[in-house]
Amino acid sequence: MAGRRLTLSANSVLLCLKVFSGAESLSIRDRIMAMQLLPFHRPEVTDDEIQSVVETLRSGWLTTGPKVKRFEQDFAEYLGCRHAVAVNSGTAALHLALEAIGIKEGDEVIVPTVTFAATAEVVLYFRATPVLVDCLPDTLNVDPKQIERAITAKTKAIIPVHFGGQPCDMNSILELAKHHHLKVIEDAAHALPAAYQGRKVGTIGDITCFSFYATKTITTGEGGMATTENPEWADRMRMMSLHGISLDAWDRYTDKGSWYYEIIRPGYKYNLTDIAAALGIVQLKKSDQFWQARHRIAAHYHLAFADLPEIQVPASIPDIQHAWHLYVIQLNIERLRIDRRDFIQALKSENIGTSVHFIPLHLHPFYRDGFGYKPTDFPQASAIFERIVSLPIYPSMTETDVRDVIVAVRKLVKEYRR
Ligand SMILES: Cc1ncc(COP(=O)(O)O)c(C=O)c1O
């Protein structure tokens, strides 16, 4: 069992104390489990965030208003982009981005198979087709050569996903897009803050979409942001995020407020609340500090696993800043007497929480059955899926937490080495 966590006997003491005190609201088992396991993720929320949210709650203005405006301005300034449109999820940002560039029924949009559901499902909202492509074996980012092979006369856009926070090969992707007149909508759900050859992610493609879901590098609970240099797309996304009503109707949310508005298009209900933005404003201020902490943890892991041929650590391409949202190791299963599923289970027995990013889309019933995709269509992603394990990486991990992860991984490798 990893050193610092409660031992069985300490748990037993706790259990006895709780039983005898009779003051049990959580189940004892839940409580003990919570105290033992190093969770895969824990959001960084301190009194600063709580105070900011409470101020907003007391202000009398809960929905989209001054805090959202401030969050957008701060975000645009942080990245150095012209426009930032806040919405209530990363999925909403992706949906609005595709709408803004004019995706229509019958269009094709190229999407990596190694991603979360959202990246492809937003294409289906338009009755357009997400065309899945394979990844590179080292970074797990989309393979530009496979993008090129997938381009047809119907292709309208590419959605590169900066997997785990490591920027994709944007030079190749932008070159392909230029050559074939395609738009590039970056899925940067993992990539704040990240940079590619000196350019911050959020200032590179046509539109970039961020997520502030609870596990992301900064969070608003649920939330997202779309960034772009194009004022028409920004206006369009802002308008469509609030029922497609005229932009000046947003003044309803200021002291210029008026009862009058016009519906320009049938839009969506994707606006962010001021409550969420109050959290986001404070989190954004800490984004670099959070990154430093994750970067340090990644460096510890790299060093600690460098001598283990059974573990492949994440590859880093030169001249990028990796956001380190995820730290995904690949198990060289040929060298181990344990498969990925049991490795995760064994880590759990060592009280280390982990996850898997991602089950490639082509292996899910909807894409497998609906599109007839086979594992052999995506040899890299299919093979990698059997090997990947995401280790905990978040700022509040103590040195002991990081050490516990390292000790547990090394212990299992030693135990199950062929
Ligand atoms: C790669 C990727 N894209 C998009 C999303 C969607 O973000 P949200 O949950 O904010 O809608 C996620 C969320 O996990 C993600 O991991």
Short mmCIF file of C-alpha atoms and ligand atoms in Angstrom, two decimals:
data_model
loop_
_atom_site.label_atom_id
_atom_site.label_comp_id
_atom_site.label_asym_id
_atom_site.label_seq_id
_atom_site.Cartn_x
_atom_site.Cartn_y
_atom_site.Cartn_z
CA MET A 1 0.00 0.00 0.00
CA ALA A 2 1.35 3.43 -0.90
CA GLY A 3 3.11 4.84 2.17
CA ARG A 4 1.26 7.93 3.33
CA ARG A 5 -2.32 6.78 2.99
CA LEU A 6 -4.22 5.36 5.92
CA THR A 7 -3.32 1.80 6.71
CA LEU A 8 -5.96 -0.83 7.33
CA SER A 9 -5.49 -0.61 11.07
CA ALA A 10 -5.88 3.17 11.05
CA ASN A 11 -9.03 2.69 9.01
CA SER A 12 -10.31 0.25 11.55
CA VAL A 13 -9.72 2.81 14.29
CA LEU A 14 -11.57 5.42 12.26
CA LEU A 15 -14.41 3.02 11.66
CA CYS A 16 -14.70 2.24 15.36
CA LEU A 17 -14.62 5.93 16.29
CA LYS A 18 -17.34 6.72 13.78
CA VAL A 19 -19.52 3.83 14.80
CA PHE A 20 -19.25 4.69 18.46
CA SER A 21 -19.74 8.41 17.96
CA GLY A 22 -22.88 7.57 15.99
CA ALA A 23 -22.38 10.81 13.99
CA GLU A 24 -22.40 9.26 10.55
CA SER A 25 -23.89 11.10 7.61
CA LEU A 26 -21.71 9.60 4.86
CA SER A 27 -21.44 5.86 4.81
CA ILE A 28 -18.38 4.78 6.73
CA ARG A 29 -17.14 2.89 3.73
CA ASP A 30 -17.42 6.00 1.53
CA ARG A 31 -15.58 8.06 4.05
CA ILE A 32 -12.78 5.58 4.45
CA MET A 33 -12.49 5.14 0.72
CA ALA A 34 -12.35 8.90 0.30
CA MET A 35 -9.56 9.17 2.82
CA GLN A 36 -7.51 6.39 1.32
CA LEU A 37 -7.57 6.84 -2.40
CA LEU A 38 -5.48 9.47 -4.13
CA PRO A 39 -8.17 10.70 -6.52
CA PHE A 40 -7.40 10.90 -10.21
CA HIS A 41 -8.33 14.57 -10.08
CA ARG A 42 -9.22 17.18 -7.49
CA PRO A 43 -10.26 20.70 -8.58
CA GLU A 44 -8.27 23.62 -7.18
CA VAL A 45 -10.90 25.73 -5.43
CA THR A 46 -9.83 27.92 -2.54
CA ASP A 47 -11.34 30.77 -0.54
CA ASP A 48 -10.50 33.18 -3.42
CA GLU A 49 -12.91 31.41 -5.74
CA ILE A 50 -15.51 30.96 -3.01
CA GLN A 51 -15.38 34.67 -2.14
CA SER A 52 -15.70 35.68 -5.79
CA VAL A 53 -18.75 33.45 -6.28
CA VAL A 54 -20.34 34.64 -3.04
CA GLU A 55 -19.85 38.28 -4.11
CA THR A 56 -21.65 37.51 -7.35
CA LEU A 57 -24.45 35.72 -5.52
CA ARG A 58 -24.85 38.78 -3.32
CA SER A 59 -24.66 41.20 -6.25
CA GLY A 60 -28.15 40.40 -7.45
CA TRP A 61 -26.88 39.52 -10.94
CA LEU A 62 -26.59 35.78 -11.48
CA THR A 63 -26.82 35.13 -15.20
CA THR A 64 -24.74 36.50 -18.11
CA GLY A 65 -23.57 39.97 -17.18
CA PRO A 66 -20.54 41.97 -16.06
CA LYS A 67 -18.58 38.95 -14.77
CA VAL A 68 -18.90 37.11 -18.07
CA LYS A 69 -17.77 40.20 -19.95
CA ARG A 70 -14.77 40.55 -17.64
CA PHE A 71 -13.93 36.84 -17.98
CA GLU A 72 -13.98 37.16 -21.78
CA GLN A 73 -11.75 40.25 -21.69
CA ASP A 74 -9.29 38.66 -19.27
CA PHE A 75 -9.17 35.48 -21.36
CA ALA A 76 -8.55 37.37 -24.61
CA GLU A 77 -5.81 39.37 -22.91
CA TYR A 78 -4.23 36.25 -21.43
CA LEU A 79 -3.97 34.57 -24.83
CA GLY A 80 -3.44 37.70 -26.90
CA CYS A 81 -6.41 36.92 -29.18
CA ARG A 82 -8.94 39.42 -30.52
CA HIS A 83 -12.22 37.78 -29.49
CA ALA A 84 -13.24 35.40 -26.73
CA VAL A 85 -16.84 34.20 -26.44
CA ALA A 86 -17.79 32.54 -23.15
CA VAL A 87 -20.32 29.70 -23.22
CA ASN A 88 -21.60 27.05 -20.84
CA SER A 89 -19.44 24.13 -22.10
CA GLY A 90 -16.59 23.21 -24.40
CA THR A 91 -19.13 21.21 -26.41
CA ALA A 92 -21.22 24.37 -26.90
CA ALA A 93 -18.10 26.23 -28.08
CA LEU A 94 -17.39 23.51 -30.67
CA HIS A 95 -21.01 23.49 -31.82
CA LEU A 96 -21.11 27.28 -32.22
CA ALA A 97 -17.74 27.28 -34.01
CA LEU A 98 -19.00 24.82 -36.63
CA GLU A 99 -22.21 26.83 -36.99
CA ALA A 100 -20.24 30.06 -37.45
CA ILE A 101 -18.11 28.65 -40.28
CA GLY A 102 -21.27 27.38 -41.97
CA ILE A 103 -21.18 23.58 -41.63
CA LYS A 104 -24.23 22.09 -43.36
CA GLU A 105 -25.96 18.78 -43.84
CA GLY A 106 -23.85 16.46 -46.02
CA ASP A 107 -20.52 18.16 -45.22
CA GLU A 108 -17.61 16.15 -43.88
CA VAL A 109 -15.48 17.22 -40.94
CA ILE A 110 -12.25 15.42 -40.06
CA VAL A 111 -12.00 14.39 -36.40
CA PRO A 112 -9.36 12.27 -34.62
CA THR A 113 -10.63 8.96 -33.28
CA VAL A 114 -8.63 9.53 -30.07
CA THR A 115 -10.90 12.09 -28.46
CA PHE A 116 -13.94 12.57 -26.26
CA ALA A 117 -17.49 12.15 -27.54
CA ALA A 118 -18.05 15.90 -27.91
CA THR A 119 -15.58 16.48 -30.75
CA ALA A 120 -17.50 14.26 -33.17
CA GLU A 121 -21.05 14.60 -31.87
CA VAL A 122 -21.16 18.34 -32.65
CA VAL A 123 -20.60 17.48 -36.33
CA LEU A 124 -23.63 15.20 -36.20
CA TYR A 125 -25.78 18.05 -34.83
CA PHE A 126 -25.66 19.44 -38.42
CA ARG A 127 -26.37 16.05 -40.07
CA ALA A 128 -22.83 16.39 -41.35
CA THR A 129 -20.38 13.46 -41.15
CA PRO A 130 -17.48 13.19 -38.72
CA VAL A 131 -14.72 11.39 -40.63
CA LEU A 132 -12.48 9.69 -38.09
CA VAL A 133 -8.71 9.48 -38.56
CA ASP A 134 -5.91 7.69 -36.75
CA CYS A 135 -3.33 9.15 -34.35
CA LEU A 136 0.44 9.30 -34.15
CA PRO A 137 1.80 6.54 -31.92
CA ASP A 138 3.97 8.79 -29.74
CA THR A 139 1.91 11.91 -28.97
CA LEU A 140 -1.55 10.37 -29.64
CA ASN A 141 -2.29 13.53 -31.59
CA VAL A 142 -3.96 13.33 -34.98
CA ASP A 143 -1.69 12.16 -37.81
CA PRO A 144 -1.59 14.82 -40.58
CA LYS A 145 -0.90 12.12 -43.18
CA GLN A 146 -4.16 10.41 -42.25
CA ILE A 147 -5.96 13.76 -42.44
CA GLU A 148 -4.68 14.20 -45.98
CA ARG A 149 -5.91 10.73 -46.96
CA ALA A 150 -9.36 11.46 -45.54
CA ILE A 151 -9.95 14.71 -47.46
CA THR A 152 -12.71 14.53 -50.10
CA ALA A 153 -14.67 17.08 -52.11
CA LYS A 154 -17.17 17.20 -49.21
CA THR A 155 -14.59 18.03 -46.50
CA LYS A 156 -15.17 21.47 -44.97
CA ALA A 157 -13.15 21.49 -41.77
CA ILE A 158 -10.60 19.74 -39.58
CA ILE A 159 -10.90 19.55 -35.79
CA PRO A 160 -7.46 18.80 -34.36
CA VAL A 161 -7.57 17.88 -30.65
CA HIS A 162 -4.50 18.86 -28.64
CA PHE A 163 -4.45 15.56 -26.81
CA GLY A 164 -3.65 15.86 -23.10
CA GLY A 165 -2.56 19.47 -23.70
CA GLN A 166 0.21 18.83 -26.23
CA PRO A 167 -0.30 20.89 -29.41
CA CYS A 168 -0.84 19.00 -32.66
CA ASP A 169 1.47 19.39 -35.66
CA MET A 170 -0.22 22.67 -36.58
CA ASN A 171 2.16 23.58 -39.43
CA SER A 172 1.16 20.47 -41.36
CA ILE A 173 -2.53 20.87 -40.49
CA LEU A 174 -2.67 24.55 -41.47
CA GLU A 175 -0.81 23.78 -44.70
CA LEU A 176 -3.34 21.07 -45.60
CA ALA A 177 -6.23 23.35 -44.70
CA LYS A 178 -4.86 26.14 -46.86
CA HIS A 179 -4.26 23.85 -49.80
CA HIS A 180 -7.76 22.32 -49.65
CA HIS A 181 -9.64 25.47 -48.52
CA LEU A 182 -10.69 23.98 -45.20
CA LYS A 183 -11.34 25.63 -41.87
CA VAL A 184 -9.44 24.60 -38.73
CA ILE A 185 -11.45 24.47 -35.49
CA GLU A 186 -9.10 23.49 -32.68
CA ASP A 187 -10.42 21.41 -29.82
CA ALA A 188 -8.31 22.89 -27.03
CA ALA A 189 -10.34 21.37 -24.19
CA HIS A 190 -7.01 20.15 -22.72
CA ALA A 191 -4.75 22.93 -23.94
CA LEU A 192 -4.79 25.87 -21.55
CA PRO A 193 -2.09 27.10 -21.40
CA ALA A 194 -0.26 25.58 -24.36
CA ALA A 195 1.86 27.01 -27.15
CA TYR A 196 3.13 25.90 -30.52
CA GLN A 197 6.34 27.40 -31.89
CA GLY A 198 5.90 30.51 -29.77
CA ARG A 199 2.19 30.96 -30.56
CA LYS A 200 -0.34 30.38 -27.81
CA VAL A 201 -3.04 27.82 -28.52
CA GLY A 202 -6.12 29.98 -28.98
CA THR A 203 -4.45 32.23 -31.54
CA ILE A 204 -3.55 29.70 -34.24
CA GLY A 205 -6.51 28.13 -36.07
CA ASP A 206 -9.72 29.76 -37.33
CA ILE A 207 -11.58 29.18 -34.06
CA THR A 208 -10.27 27.52 -30.88
CA CYS A 209 -12.53 25.92 -28.29
CA PHE A 210 -11.65 25.54 -24.61
CA SER A 211 -13.43 23.64 -21.84
CA PHE A 212 -13.75 24.60 -18.18
CA TYR A 213 -15.31 21.30 -17.13
CA ALA A 214 -14.57 20.34 -13.50
CA THR A 215 -11.46 18.28 -14.32
CA LYS A 216 -9.87 20.73 -16.75
CA THR A 217 -6.81 22.90 -16.12
CA ILE A 218 -9.01 25.78 -15.00
CA THR A 219 -12.67 25.27 -14.17
CA THR A 220 -15.99 27.04 -13.89
CA GLY A 221 -17.73 23.77 -12.96
CA GLU A 222 -19.11 23.62 -16.49
CA GLY A 223 -18.10 26.17 -19.10
CA GLY A 224 -16.23 26.88 -22.28
CA MET A 225 -14.71 29.61 -24.44
CA ALA A 226 -14.32 30.08 -28.18
CA THR A 227 -11.51 32.34 -29.41
CA THR A 228 -11.01 33.79 -32.87
CA GLU A 229 -9.46 36.69 -34.74
CA ASN A 230 -12.56 36.98 -36.95
CA PRO A 231 -15.12 39.54 -35.64
CA GLU A 232 -17.98 38.13 -37.76
CA TRP A 233 -17.55 34.64 -36.36
CA ALA A 234 -17.26 36.05 -32.83
CA ASP A 235 -20.51 38.01 -33.25
CA ARG A 236 -22.23 35.03 -34.79
CA MET A 237 -21.19 32.71 -31.95
CA ARG A 238 -22.23 35.24 -29.34
CA MET A 239 -25.60 35.75 -30.98
CA MET A 240 -26.26 32.01 -31.46
CA SER A 241 -25.24 31.28 -27.87
CA LEU A 242 -28.30 33.21 -26.70
CA HIS A 243 -31.27 32.14 -28.82
CA GLY A 244 -30.03 33.93 -31.95
CA ILE A 245 -31.30 37.25 -30.66
CA SER A 246 -29.78 40.49 -31.91
CA LEU A 247 -26.48 41.37 -30.28
CA ASP A 248 -27.60 44.74 -28.98
CA ALA A 249 -30.20 42.82 -27.00
CA TRP A 250 -27.26 41.76 -24.86
CA ASP A 251 -27.58 45.26 -23.45
CA ARG A 252 -30.54 43.79 -21.61
CA TYR A 253 -27.77 42.50 -19.38
CA THR A 254 -26.34 45.92 -18.64
CA ASP A 255 -27.69 49.11 -17.10
CA LYS A 256 -28.59 50.20 -20.68
CA GLY A 257 -31.13 47.36 -20.47
CA SER A 258 -34.21 47.47 -22.65
CA TRP A 259 -37.15 45.14 -23.14
CA TYR A 260 -36.70 45.11 -26.93
CA TYR A 261 -34.96 42.32 -28.87
CA GLU A 262 -35.12 40.70 -32.29
CA ILE A 263 -34.65 37.04 -33.17
CA ILE A 264 -32.25 36.87 -36.10
CA ARG A 265 -31.83 33.07 -36.29
CA PRO A 266 -33.05 30.15 -34.19
CA GLY A 267 -30.13 29.83 -31.79
CA TYR A 268 -29.24 27.93 -28.64
CA LYS A 269 -29.16 28.45 -24.89
CA TYR A 270 -25.42 28.27 -24.36
CA ASN A 271 -24.66 31.44 -22.38
CA LEU A 272 -22.37 31.26 -19.34
CA THR A 273 -23.65 32.52 -15.99
CA ASP A 274 -21.97 35.26 -13.96
CA ILE A 275 -21.73 32.75 -11.11
CA ALA A 276 -19.55 30.48 -13.26
CA ALA A 277 -17.58 33.43 -14.67
CA ALA A 278 -16.83 34.63 -11.12
CA LEU A 279 -15.10 31.30 -10.59
CA GLY A 280 -13.38 31.48 -13.99
CA ILE A 281 -11.93 34.97 -13.44
CA VAL A 282 -10.11 33.81 -10.31
CA GLN A 283 -9.04 30.49 -11.84
CA LEU A 284 -7.61 32.21 -14.93
CA LYS A 285 -5.38 34.37 -12.73
CA LYS A 286 -3.87 31.15 -11.35
CA SER A 287 -3.51 29.41 -14.70
CA ASP A 288 0.28 29.89 -14.97
CA GLN A 289 0.83 28.90 -11.36
CA PHE A 290 -1.30 25.75 -11.88
CA TRP A 291 0.72 24.99 -15.03
CA GLN A 292 4.03 25.29 -13.15
CA ALA A 293 2.80 22.73 -10.62
CA ARG A 294 1.65 20.25 -13.31
CA HIS A 295 4.86 20.77 -15.26
CA ARG A 296 6.87 19.92 -12.15
CA ILE A 297 4.86 16.74 -11.54
CA ALA A 298 5.35 15.69 -15.17
CA ALA A 299 9.10 16.22 -14.80
CA HIS A 300 9.13 14.02 -11.66
CA TYR A 301 7.24 11.24 -13.45
CA HIS A 302 9.51 11.45 -16.51
CA LEU A 303 12.59 11.06 -14.39
CA ALA A 304 11.13 8.34 -12.19
CA PHE A 305 10.06 6.11 -15.09
CA ALA A 306 13.00 6.81 -17.42
CA ASP A 307 14.77 3.55 -16.58
CA LEU A 308 11.67 1.34 -17.01
CA PRO A 309 11.41 -0.20 -20.50
CA GLU A 310 7.93 -1.44 -19.46
CA ILE A 311 6.62 2.16 -19.36
CA GLN A 312 6.58 4.64 -22.21
CA VAL A 313 6.26 8.19 -20.90
CA PRO A 314 4.47 10.87 -22.97
CA ALA A 315 6.55 12.05 -25.92
CA SER A 316 7.15 15.75 -26.20
CA ILE A 317 7.68 17.40 -29.54
CA PRO A 318 10.21 20.27 -29.70
CA ASP A 319 9.27 23.94 -29.52
CA ILE A 320 5.92 23.54 -27.79
CA GLN A 321 4.47 24.24 -24.38
CA HIS A 322 2.56 21.19 -23.16
CA ALA A 323 -0.37 22.14 -20.92
CA TRP A 324 0.01 18.86 -19.00
CA HIS A 325 -3.71 18.43 -18.52
CA LEU A 326 -3.06 14.68 -18.74
CA TYR A 327 -0.04 12.51 -18.08
CA VAL A 328 -0.68 9.37 -20.13
CA ILE A 329 1.75 6.49 -19.89
CA GLN A 330 1.74 3.57 -22.32
CA LEU A 331 2.39 0.10 -20.91
CA ASN A 332 4.71 -2.04 -22.97
CA ILE A 333 2.41 -4.99 -22.38
CA GLU A 334 4.74 -7.37 -24.23
CA ARG A 335 7.13 -6.92 -21.30
CA LEU A 336 4.50 -7.36 -18.59
CA ARG A 337 2.44 -10.27 -17.24
CA ILE A 338 -0.52 -7.94 -16.62
CA ASP A 339 -2.86 -6.19 -19.01
CA ARG A 340 -3.98 -2.56 -18.82
CA ARG A 341 -7.29 -3.32 -17.11
CA ASP A 342 -5.60 -5.29 -14.32
CA PHE A 343 -2.79 -2.72 -14.05
CA ILE A 344 -5.43 -0.04 -13.33
CA GLN A 345 -7.08 -2.35 -10.81
CA ALA A 346 -3.74 -3.05 -9.17
CA LEU A 347 -3.00 0.68 -8.95
CA LYS A 348 -6.39 1.13 -7.31
CA SER A 349 -5.41 -1.50 -4.74
CA GLU A 350 -2.35 0.67 -4.12
CA ASN A 351 -4.82 3.55 -3.55
CA ILE A 352 -3.93 5.39 -6.74
CA GLY A 353 -6.84 6.67 -8.84
CA THR A 354 -6.28 6.64 -12.61
CA SER A 355 -8.30 7.02 -15.78
CA VAL A 356 -8.16 6.18 -19.49
CA HIS A 357 -8.12 8.84 -22.22
CA PHE A 358 -9.76 7.85 -24.41
CA ILE A 359 -11.70 4.86 -25.61
CA PRO A 360 -11.21 5.75 -29.30
CA LEU A 361 -14.46 6.77 -30.94
CA HIS A 362 -14.33 3.98 -33.55
CA LEU A 363 -14.59 1.36 -30.78
CA HIS A 364 -17.88 2.75 -29.45
CA PRO A 365 -21.07 1.00 -30.62
CA PHE A 366 -22.49 4.12 -32.29
CA TYR A 367 -19.46 4.66 -34.55
CA ARG A 368 -18.60 0.97 -34.92
CA ASP A 369 -22.12 -0.06 -35.95
CA GLY A 370 -23.33 3.17 -37.54
CA PHE A 371 -20.25 3.84 -39.67
CA GLY A 372 -18.91 0.28 -39.97
CA TYR A 373 -15.54 1.23 -38.52
CA LYS A 374 -13.26 -1.69 -37.62
CA PRO A 375 -10.31 -1.65 -35.16
CA THR A 376 -7.99 -2.35 -38.10
CA ASP A 377 -9.09 0.91 -39.78
CA PHE A 378 -7.18 2.74 -37.02
CA PRO A 379 -4.24 0.48 -36.19
CA GLN A 380 -2.39 3.01 -34.02
CA ALA A 381 -5.33 4.08 -31.89
CA SER A 382 -6.63 0.51 -31.53
CA ALA A 383 -3.23 -0.75 -30.34
CA ILE A 384 -2.57 2.21 -28.05
CA PHE A 385 -5.96 1.87 -26.39
CA GLU A 386 -4.79 -1.43 -24.87
CA ARG A 387 -1.79 0.32 -23.28
CA ILE A 388 -2.79 3.74 -22.00
CA VAL A 389 -3.21 4.79 -18.38
CA SER A 390 -3.67 8.40 -17.25
CA LEU A 391 -1.90 9.12 -13.96
CA PRO A 392 -3.00 11.85 -11.50
CA ILE A 393 -1.53 15.29 -12.30
CA TYR A 394 -2.99 18.34 -10.58
CA PRO A 395 -1.59 21.25 -8.58
CA SER A 396 -2.73 20.22 -5.10
CA MET A 397 -0.81 16.93 -5.29
CA THR A 398 1.83 17.01 -2.58
CA GLU A 399 5.34 15.65 -3.04
CA THR A 400 4.18 12.63 -1.07
CA ASP A 401 1.25 12.12 -3.44
CA VAL A 402 3.58 12.22 -6.44
CA ARG A 403 5.98 9.87 -4.71
CA ASP A 404 3.14 7.48 -3.86
CA VAL A 405 2.17 7.29 -7.55
CA ILE A 406 5.78 6.66 -8.56
CA VAL A 407 6.32 4.02 -5.87
CA ALA A 408 3.09 2.23 -6.82
CA VAL A 409 3.84 2.19 -10.56
CA ARG A 410 7.40 1.00 -10.02
CA LYS A 411 6.26 -1.65 -7.56
CA LEU A 412 3.73 -3.08 -10.04
CA VAL A 413 6.20 -3.02 -12.91
CA LYS A 414 8.69 -4.93 -10.79
CA GLU A 415 6.05 -7.41 -9.64
CA TYR A 416 4.66 -8.12 -13.12
CA ARG A 417 7.82 -7.81 -15.21
CA ARG A 418 8.29 -10.77 -17.62
C1 LIG B 1 -11.10 16.55 -26.03
C2 LIG B 1 -12.38 17.12 -25.47
N1 LIG B 1 -13.15 17.87 -26.26
C3 LIG B 1 -14.29 18.42 -25.82
C4 LIG B 1 -14.73 18.23 -24.53
C5 LIG B 1 -16.03 18.81 -24.10
O1 LIG B 1 -15.91 19.76 -23.10
P1 LIG B 1 -17.14 20.07 -22.12
O2 LIG B 1 -17.26 18.93 -21.17
O3 LIG B 1 -16.78 21.36 -21.46
O4 LIG B 1 -18.36 20.19 -22.97
C6 LIG B 1 -13.94 17.46 -23.66
C7 LIG B 1 -14.38 17.26 -22.27
O5 LIG B 1 -13.96 16.40 -21.56
C8 LIG B 1 -12.74 16.88 -24.14
O6 LIG B 1 -11.95 16.12 -23.35
#
